[in-house]
GROMACS .gro file of C-alpha atoms in nm:
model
  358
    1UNK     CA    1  -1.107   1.166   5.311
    2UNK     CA    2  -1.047   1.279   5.658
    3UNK     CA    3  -0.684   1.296   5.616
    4UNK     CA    4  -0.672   1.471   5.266
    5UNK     CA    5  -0.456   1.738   5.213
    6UNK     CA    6  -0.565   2.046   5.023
    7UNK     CA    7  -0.234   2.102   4.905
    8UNK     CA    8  -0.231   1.764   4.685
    9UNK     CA    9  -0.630   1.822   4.608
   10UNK     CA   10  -0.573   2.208   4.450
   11UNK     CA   11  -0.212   2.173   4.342
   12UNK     CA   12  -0.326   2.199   3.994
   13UNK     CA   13  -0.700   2.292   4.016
   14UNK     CA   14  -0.813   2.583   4.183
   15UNK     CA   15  -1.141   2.621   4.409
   16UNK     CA   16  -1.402   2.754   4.214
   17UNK     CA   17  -1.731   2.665   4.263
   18UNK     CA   18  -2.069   2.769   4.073
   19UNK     CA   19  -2.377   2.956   4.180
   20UNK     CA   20  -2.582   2.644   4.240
   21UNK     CA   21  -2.282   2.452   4.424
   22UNK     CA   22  -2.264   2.687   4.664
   23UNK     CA   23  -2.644   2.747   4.766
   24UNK     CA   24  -2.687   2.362   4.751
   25UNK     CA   25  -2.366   2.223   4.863
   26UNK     CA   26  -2.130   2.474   5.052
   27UNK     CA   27  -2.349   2.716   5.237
   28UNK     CA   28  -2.596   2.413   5.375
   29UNK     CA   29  -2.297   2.253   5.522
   30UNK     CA   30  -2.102   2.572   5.682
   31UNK     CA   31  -2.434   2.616   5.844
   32UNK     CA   32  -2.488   2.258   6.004
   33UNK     CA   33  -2.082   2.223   6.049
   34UNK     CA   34  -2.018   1.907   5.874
   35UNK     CA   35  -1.681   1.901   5.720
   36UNK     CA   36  -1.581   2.018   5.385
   37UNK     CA   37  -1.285   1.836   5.384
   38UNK     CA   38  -0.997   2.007   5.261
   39UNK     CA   39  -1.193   2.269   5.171
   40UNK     CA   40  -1.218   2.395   5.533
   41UNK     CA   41  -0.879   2.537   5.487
   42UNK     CA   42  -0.939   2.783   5.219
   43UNK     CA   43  -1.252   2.921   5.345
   44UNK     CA   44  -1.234   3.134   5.620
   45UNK     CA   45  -1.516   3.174   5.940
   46UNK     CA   46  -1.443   3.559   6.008
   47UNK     CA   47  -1.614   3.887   6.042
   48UNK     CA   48  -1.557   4.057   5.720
   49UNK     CA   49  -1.782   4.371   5.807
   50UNK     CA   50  -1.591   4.701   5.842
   51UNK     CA   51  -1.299   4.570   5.692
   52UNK     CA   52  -1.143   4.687   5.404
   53UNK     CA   53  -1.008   4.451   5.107
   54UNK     CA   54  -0.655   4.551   5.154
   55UNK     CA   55  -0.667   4.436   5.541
   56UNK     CA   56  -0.799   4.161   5.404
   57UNK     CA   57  -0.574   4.065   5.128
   58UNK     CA   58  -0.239   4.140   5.362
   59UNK     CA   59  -0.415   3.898   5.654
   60UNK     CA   60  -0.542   3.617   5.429
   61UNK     CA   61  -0.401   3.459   5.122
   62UNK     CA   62  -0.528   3.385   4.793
   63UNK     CA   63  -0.621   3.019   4.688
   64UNK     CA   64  -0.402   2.793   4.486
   65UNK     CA   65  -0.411   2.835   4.137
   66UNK     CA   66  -0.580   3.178   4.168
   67UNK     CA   67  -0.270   3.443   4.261
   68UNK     CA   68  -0.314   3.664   3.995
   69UNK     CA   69  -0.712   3.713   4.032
   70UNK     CA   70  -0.666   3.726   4.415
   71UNK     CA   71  -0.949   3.491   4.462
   72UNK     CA   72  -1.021   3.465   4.858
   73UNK     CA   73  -1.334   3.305   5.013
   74UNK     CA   74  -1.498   3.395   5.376
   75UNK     CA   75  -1.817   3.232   5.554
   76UNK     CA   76  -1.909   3.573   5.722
   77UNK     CA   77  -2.249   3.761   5.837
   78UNK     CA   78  -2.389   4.060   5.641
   79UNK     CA   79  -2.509   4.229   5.961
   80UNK     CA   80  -2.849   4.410   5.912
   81UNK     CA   81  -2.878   4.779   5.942
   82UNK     CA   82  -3.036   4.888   6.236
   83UNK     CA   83  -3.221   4.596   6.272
   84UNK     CA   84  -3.388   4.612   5.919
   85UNK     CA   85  -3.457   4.289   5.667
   86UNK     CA   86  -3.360   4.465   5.380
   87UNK     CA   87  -3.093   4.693   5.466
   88UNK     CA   88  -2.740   4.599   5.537
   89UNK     CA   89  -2.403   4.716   5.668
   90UNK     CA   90  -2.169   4.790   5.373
   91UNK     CA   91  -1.920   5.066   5.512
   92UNK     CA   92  -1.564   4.968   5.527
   93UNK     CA   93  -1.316   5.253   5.693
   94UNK     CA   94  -1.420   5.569   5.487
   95UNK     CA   95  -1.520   5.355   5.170
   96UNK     CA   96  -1.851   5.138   5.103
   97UNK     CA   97  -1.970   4.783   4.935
   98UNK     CA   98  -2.153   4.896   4.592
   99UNK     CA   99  -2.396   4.670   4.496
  100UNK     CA  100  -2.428   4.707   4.146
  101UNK     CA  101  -2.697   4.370   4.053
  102UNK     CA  102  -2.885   4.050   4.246
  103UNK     CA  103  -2.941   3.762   4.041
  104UNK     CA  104  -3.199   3.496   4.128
  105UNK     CA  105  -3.026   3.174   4.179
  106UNK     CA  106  -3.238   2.856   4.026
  107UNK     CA  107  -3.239   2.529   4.019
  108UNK     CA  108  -3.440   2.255   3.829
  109UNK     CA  109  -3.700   2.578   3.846
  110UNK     CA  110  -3.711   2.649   4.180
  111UNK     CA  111  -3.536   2.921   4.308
  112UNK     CA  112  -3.303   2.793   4.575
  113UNK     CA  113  -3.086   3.111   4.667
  114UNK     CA  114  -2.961   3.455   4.532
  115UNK     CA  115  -2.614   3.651   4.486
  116UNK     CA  116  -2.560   3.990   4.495
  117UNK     CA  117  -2.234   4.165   4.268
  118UNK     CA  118  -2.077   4.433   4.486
  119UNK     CA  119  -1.798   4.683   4.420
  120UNK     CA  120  -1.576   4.853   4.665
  121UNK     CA  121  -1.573   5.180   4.599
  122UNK     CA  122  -1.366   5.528   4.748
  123UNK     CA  123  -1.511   5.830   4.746
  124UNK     CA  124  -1.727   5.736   4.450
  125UNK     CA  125  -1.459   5.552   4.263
  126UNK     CA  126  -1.403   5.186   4.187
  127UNK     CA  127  -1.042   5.077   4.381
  128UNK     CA  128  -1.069   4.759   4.172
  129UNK     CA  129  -1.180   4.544   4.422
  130UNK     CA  130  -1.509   4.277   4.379
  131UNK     CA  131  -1.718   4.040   4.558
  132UNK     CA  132  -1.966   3.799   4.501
  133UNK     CA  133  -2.224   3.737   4.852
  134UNK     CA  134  -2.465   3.463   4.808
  135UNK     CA  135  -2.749   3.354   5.019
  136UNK     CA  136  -2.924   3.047   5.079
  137UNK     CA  137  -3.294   2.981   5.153
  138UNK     CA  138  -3.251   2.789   5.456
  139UNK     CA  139  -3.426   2.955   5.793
  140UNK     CA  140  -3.108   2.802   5.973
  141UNK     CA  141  -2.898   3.119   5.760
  142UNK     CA  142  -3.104   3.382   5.949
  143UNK     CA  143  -2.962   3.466   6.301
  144UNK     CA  144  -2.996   3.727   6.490
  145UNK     CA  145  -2.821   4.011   6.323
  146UNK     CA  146  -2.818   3.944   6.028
  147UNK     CA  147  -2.781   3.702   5.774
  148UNK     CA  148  -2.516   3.416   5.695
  149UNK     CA  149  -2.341   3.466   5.389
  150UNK     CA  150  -2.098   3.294   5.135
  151UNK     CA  151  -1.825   3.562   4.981
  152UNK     CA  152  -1.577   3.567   4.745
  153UNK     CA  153  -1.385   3.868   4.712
  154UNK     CA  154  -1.135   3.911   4.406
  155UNK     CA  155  -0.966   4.150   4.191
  156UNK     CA  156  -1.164   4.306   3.914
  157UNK     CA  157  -1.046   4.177   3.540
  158UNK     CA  158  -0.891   4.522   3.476
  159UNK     CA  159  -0.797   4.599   3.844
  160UNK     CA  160  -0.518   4.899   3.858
  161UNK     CA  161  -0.202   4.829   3.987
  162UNK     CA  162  -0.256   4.957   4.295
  163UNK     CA  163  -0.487   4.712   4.374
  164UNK     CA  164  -0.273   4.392   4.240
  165UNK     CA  165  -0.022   4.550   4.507
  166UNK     CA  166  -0.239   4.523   4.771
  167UNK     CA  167  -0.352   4.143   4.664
  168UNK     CA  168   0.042   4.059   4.713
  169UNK     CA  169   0.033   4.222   5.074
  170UNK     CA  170   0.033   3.906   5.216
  171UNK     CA  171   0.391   3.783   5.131
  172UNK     CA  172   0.484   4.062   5.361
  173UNK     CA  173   0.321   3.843   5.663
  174UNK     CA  174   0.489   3.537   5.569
  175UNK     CA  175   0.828   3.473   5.747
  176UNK     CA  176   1.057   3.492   5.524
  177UNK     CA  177   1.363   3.254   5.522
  178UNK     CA  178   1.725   3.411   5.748
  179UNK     CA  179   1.945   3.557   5.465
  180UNK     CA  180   2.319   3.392   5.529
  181UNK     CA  181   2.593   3.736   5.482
  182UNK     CA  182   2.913   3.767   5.561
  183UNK     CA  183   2.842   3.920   5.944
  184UNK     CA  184   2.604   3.600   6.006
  185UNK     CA  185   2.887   3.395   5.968
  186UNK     CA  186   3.141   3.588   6.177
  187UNK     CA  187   2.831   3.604   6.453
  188UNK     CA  188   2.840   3.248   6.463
  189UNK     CA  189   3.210   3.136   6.417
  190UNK     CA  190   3.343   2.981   6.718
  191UNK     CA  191   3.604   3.159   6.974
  192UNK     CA  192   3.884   3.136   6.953
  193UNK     CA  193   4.089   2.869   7.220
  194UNK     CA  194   4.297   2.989   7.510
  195UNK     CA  195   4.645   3.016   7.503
  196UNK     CA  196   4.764   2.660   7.563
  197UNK     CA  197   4.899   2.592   7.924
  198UNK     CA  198   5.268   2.504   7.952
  199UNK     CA  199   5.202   2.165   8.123
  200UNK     CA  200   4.848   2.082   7.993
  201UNK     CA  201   4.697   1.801   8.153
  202UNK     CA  202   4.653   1.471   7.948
  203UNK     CA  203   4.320   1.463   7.821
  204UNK     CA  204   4.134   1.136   7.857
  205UNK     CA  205   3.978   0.944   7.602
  206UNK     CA  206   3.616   0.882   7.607
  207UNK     CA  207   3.620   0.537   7.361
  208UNK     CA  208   3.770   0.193   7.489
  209UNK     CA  209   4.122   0.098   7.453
  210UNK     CA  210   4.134  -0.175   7.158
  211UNK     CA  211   4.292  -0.464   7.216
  212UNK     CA  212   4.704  -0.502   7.205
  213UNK     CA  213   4.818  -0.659   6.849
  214UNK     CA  214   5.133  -0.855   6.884
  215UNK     CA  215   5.345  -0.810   6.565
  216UNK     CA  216   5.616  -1.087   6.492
  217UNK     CA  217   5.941  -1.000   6.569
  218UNK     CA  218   6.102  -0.891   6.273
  219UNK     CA  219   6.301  -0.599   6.202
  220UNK     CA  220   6.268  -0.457   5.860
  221UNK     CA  221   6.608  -0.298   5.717
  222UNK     CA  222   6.550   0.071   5.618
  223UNK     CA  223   6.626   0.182   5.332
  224UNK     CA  224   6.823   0.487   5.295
  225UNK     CA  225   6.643   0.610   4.963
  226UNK     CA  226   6.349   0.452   4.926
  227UNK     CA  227   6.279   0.608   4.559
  228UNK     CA  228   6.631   0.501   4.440
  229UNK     CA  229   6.528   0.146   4.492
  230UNK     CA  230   6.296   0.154   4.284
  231UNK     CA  231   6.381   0.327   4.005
  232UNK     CA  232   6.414   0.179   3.661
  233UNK     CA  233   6.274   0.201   3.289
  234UNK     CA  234   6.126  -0.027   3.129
  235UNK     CA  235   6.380  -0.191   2.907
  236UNK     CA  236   6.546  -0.299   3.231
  237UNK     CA  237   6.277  -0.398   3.363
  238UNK     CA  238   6.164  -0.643   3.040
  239UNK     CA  239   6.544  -0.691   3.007
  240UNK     CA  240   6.607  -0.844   3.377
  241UNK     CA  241   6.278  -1.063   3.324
  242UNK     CA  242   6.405  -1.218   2.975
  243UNK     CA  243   6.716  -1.325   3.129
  244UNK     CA  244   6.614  -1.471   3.394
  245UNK     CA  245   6.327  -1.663   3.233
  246UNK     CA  246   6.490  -1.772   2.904
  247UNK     CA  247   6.760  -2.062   2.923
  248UNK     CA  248   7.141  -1.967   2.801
  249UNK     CA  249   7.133  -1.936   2.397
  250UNK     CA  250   6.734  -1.887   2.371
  251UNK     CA  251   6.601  -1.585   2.168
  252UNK     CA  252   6.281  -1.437   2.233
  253UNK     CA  253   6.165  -1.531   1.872
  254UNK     CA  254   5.864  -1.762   1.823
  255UNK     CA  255   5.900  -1.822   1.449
  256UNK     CA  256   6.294  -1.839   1.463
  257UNK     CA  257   6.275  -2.105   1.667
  258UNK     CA  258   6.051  -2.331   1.510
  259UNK     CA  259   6.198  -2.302   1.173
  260UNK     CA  260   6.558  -2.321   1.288
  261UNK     CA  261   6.518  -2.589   1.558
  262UNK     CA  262   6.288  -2.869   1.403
  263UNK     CA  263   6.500  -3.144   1.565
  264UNK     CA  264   6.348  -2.982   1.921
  265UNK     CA  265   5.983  -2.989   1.755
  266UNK     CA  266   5.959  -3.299   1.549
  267UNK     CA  267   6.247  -3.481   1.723
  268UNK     CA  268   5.986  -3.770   1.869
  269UNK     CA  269   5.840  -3.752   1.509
  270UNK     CA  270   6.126  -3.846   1.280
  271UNK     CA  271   6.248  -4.095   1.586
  272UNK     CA  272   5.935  -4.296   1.488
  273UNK     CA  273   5.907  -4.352   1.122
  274UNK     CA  274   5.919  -4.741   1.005
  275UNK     CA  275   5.992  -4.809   0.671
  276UNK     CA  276   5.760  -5.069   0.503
  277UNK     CA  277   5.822  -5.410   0.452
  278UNK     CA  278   5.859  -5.560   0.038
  279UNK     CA  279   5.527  -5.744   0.057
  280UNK     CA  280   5.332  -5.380   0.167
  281UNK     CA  281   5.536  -5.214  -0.111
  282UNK     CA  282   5.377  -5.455  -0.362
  283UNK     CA  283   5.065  -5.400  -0.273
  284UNK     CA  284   5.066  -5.058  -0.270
  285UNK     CA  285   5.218  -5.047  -0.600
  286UNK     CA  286   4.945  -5.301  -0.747
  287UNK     CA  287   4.654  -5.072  -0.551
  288UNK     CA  288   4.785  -4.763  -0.727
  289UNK     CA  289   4.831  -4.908  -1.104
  290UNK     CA  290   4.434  -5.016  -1.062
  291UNK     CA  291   4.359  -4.644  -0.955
  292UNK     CA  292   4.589  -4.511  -1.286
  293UNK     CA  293   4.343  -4.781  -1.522
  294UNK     CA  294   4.028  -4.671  -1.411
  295UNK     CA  295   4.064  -4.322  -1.438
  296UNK     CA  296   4.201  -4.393  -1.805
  297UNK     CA  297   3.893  -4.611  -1.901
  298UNK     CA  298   3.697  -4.375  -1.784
  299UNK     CA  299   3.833  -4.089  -2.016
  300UNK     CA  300   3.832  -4.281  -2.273
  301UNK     CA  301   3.484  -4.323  -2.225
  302UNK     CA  302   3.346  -3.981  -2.206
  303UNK     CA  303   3.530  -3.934  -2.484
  304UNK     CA  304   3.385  -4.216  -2.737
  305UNK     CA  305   3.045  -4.069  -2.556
  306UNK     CA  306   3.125  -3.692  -2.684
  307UNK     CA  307   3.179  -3.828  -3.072
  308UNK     CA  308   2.879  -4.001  -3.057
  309UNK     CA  309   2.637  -3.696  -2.922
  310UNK     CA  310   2.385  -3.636  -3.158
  311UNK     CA  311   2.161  -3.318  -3.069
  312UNK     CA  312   1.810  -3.347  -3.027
  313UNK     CA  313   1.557  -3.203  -3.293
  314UNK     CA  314   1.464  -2.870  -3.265
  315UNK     CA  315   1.140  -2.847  -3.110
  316UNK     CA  316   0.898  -2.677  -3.371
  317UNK     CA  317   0.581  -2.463  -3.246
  318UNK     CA  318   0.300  -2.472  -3.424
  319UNK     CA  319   0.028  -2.185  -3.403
  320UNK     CA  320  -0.345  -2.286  -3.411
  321UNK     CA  321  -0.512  -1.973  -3.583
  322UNK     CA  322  -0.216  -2.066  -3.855
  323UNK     CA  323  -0.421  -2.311  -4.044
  324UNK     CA  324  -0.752  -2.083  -4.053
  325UNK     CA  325  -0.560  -1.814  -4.148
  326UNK     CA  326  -0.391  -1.997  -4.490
  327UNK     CA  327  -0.741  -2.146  -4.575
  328UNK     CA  328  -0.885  -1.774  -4.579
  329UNK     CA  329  -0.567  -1.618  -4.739
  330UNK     CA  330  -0.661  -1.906  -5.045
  331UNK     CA  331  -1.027  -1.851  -5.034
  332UNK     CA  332  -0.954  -1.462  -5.118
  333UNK     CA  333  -0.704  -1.551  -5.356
  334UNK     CA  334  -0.958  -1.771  -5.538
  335UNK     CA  335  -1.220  -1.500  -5.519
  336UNK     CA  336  -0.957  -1.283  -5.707
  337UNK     CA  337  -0.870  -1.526  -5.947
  338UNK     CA  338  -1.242  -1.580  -6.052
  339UNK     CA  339  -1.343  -1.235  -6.051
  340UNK     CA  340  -1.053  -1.187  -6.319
  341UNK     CA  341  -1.166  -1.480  -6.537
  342UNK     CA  342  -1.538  -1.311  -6.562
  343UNK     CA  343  -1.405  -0.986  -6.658
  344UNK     CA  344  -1.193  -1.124  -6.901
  345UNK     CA  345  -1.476  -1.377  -7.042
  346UNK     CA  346  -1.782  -1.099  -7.065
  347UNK     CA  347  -1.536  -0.827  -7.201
  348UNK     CA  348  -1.570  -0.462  -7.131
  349UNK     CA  349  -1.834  -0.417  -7.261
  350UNK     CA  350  -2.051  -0.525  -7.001
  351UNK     CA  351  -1.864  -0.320  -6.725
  352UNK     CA  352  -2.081  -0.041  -6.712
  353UNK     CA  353  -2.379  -0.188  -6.799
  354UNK     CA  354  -2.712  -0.040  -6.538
  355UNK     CA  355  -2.680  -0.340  -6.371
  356UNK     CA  356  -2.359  -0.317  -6.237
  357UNK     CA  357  -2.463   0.049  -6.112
  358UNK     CA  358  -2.592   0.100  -5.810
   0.00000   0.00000   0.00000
């Protein structure tokens, strides 16, 4: 933690503590001088009394992460006014510190500090500038003129642009980087050398003479045009390598010369074919007639086999509510048949006798 740089700590967060954080935490330890860390480096130990926010802003800069509210932080004492508790030095130049509230700072219920909101104002009017001064309960913050303080001075939310300008005064202080023109260059380029000497002096070499290399003695004849040498197209070129590689006669065709030469192919081939003796011709005539039976047996066979095929019944399917169905289809039949018979055998009479009313 010693060695931590603020730089990598604030490169994308920005200081900015609360009320209670800096009563409790930041003012205690600016008071007894232990180390914030890298902290230290954006809060500054000066005497901000009589100074003006523009002095300020083109002296110090603002924090990381907070250039366009101008955020700045100072460990400072508000001196007292002639010696008085309750009365403090505000005046800056021909302006003065407003104070415009003071807020009680608690907590877990006990009040543990305060902060006062100020305003810089000129000649009655607000220049845009603000500040936030907080004070701790600790006797050690009481000295001798005054009291220690923790301030952050910023830039109002609707600051005027005059303000914002002086917030940016502090590039001015910043060195800014040698601009490289035309005149920097001729400043710099190198004179020009003397007029050589007509007998200058042989310079001496500051590196060791390398060791002598003895070359075979060979001359090498020179050529009187070196380009004519080697000058030739292509078909030459392919043209001087076929004859010297192929043999007197030879053409440069693959398949002309192994359909047109088979005696240089198939020469040790042909030299070695034996013709059989009687005894091996029988018996390759015998195996072969035995081959020629078999295979007419065994047409003859699937064919006796295809005139004898009989096809297999047809398979029949039989439903089960088939049966119960016919035996009801009868009984309703019969019903019919009987009803008919009794109208027949009682005559019409009877039809619309009460009885068969309902």
């Amino acid at each position: 933690m010693e060695g931590l740089d603020v730089d990598d700590v604030f490169h994308h967060y920005r200081l900015s503590p609360t009320e209670v954080e800096v009563v409790t935490y930041y003012l205690p330890r600016l008071l007894s001088g232990e180390t914030l860390h890298g902290v230290d480096k954006l809060i500054h130990r000066v005497n901000i009394s009589g100074c003006e926010p523009k002095d300020l802003a083109a002296r110090y800069a603002p924090v990381p992460q907070a250039i366009s509210s101008g955020d700045r932080f100072f460990f400072t004492t508000c001196k007292s006014k002639n010696g008085s508790k309750l009365q403090s030095v505000r005046g800056a130049g021909g302006s003065t510190w407003t104070i415009q509230k003071t807020k009680e700072i608690c907590h877990a219920g006990v009040k543990v500090g305060e902060v006062k909101n100020l305003s810089f104002k000129k000649k009655g009017k607000s220049t845009g500038w603000v500040m936030e001064e907080y004070r701790c309960l600790l006797p050690e913050a009481t000295v001798s003129d005054g009291v220690k303080v923790f301030c952050k001075m910023h830039l109002a939310q609707h600051a005027p642009d005059a303000a914002r300008q002086e917030s940016e005064a502090y590039k001015l202080q910043q060195p800014q980087p040698e601009a490289v023109t035309q005149s920097t260059h001729a400043q710099k380029r190198p004179a020009t050398a003397a007029a050589a000497e007509p007998h200058p002096a042989p310079a001496t070499s500051s590196f060791t003479a390398a060791a002598p290399v003895f070359l075979p003695d060979e001359s090498v004849p020179e050529a009187d045009d070196d380009m004519a040498r080697f000058c030739c197209t292509i078909d030459e070129l392919l043209g001087s390598q076929a004859e010297e590689n192929l043999p007197v006669g030879a053409t440069n065709s693959i398949e002309q010369n192994f359909y047109l030469e088979p005696e240089g192919l198939f020469a040790d081939a042909a030299e070695e074919i034996v013709p059989l003796e009687a005894d091996e011709l029988e018996f390759l005539r015998t195996f072969l007639d035995e081959e020629a039976e078999e295979s007419t047996n065994d047409k003859s066979s699937i064919a006796q086999d295809v005139g004898t095929y009989k096809p297999p019944p047809p398979i029949i399917f039989h439903d089960p509510f088939e049966a119960a169905w016919k035996a009801e289809e009868a009984l309703e039949k019969e019903k019919r048949c009987n009803a008919a018979a009794n109208l027949h055998a009682g005559g019409h009479s009877n039809f619309f006798s009460p009885a068969s009313v309902y």
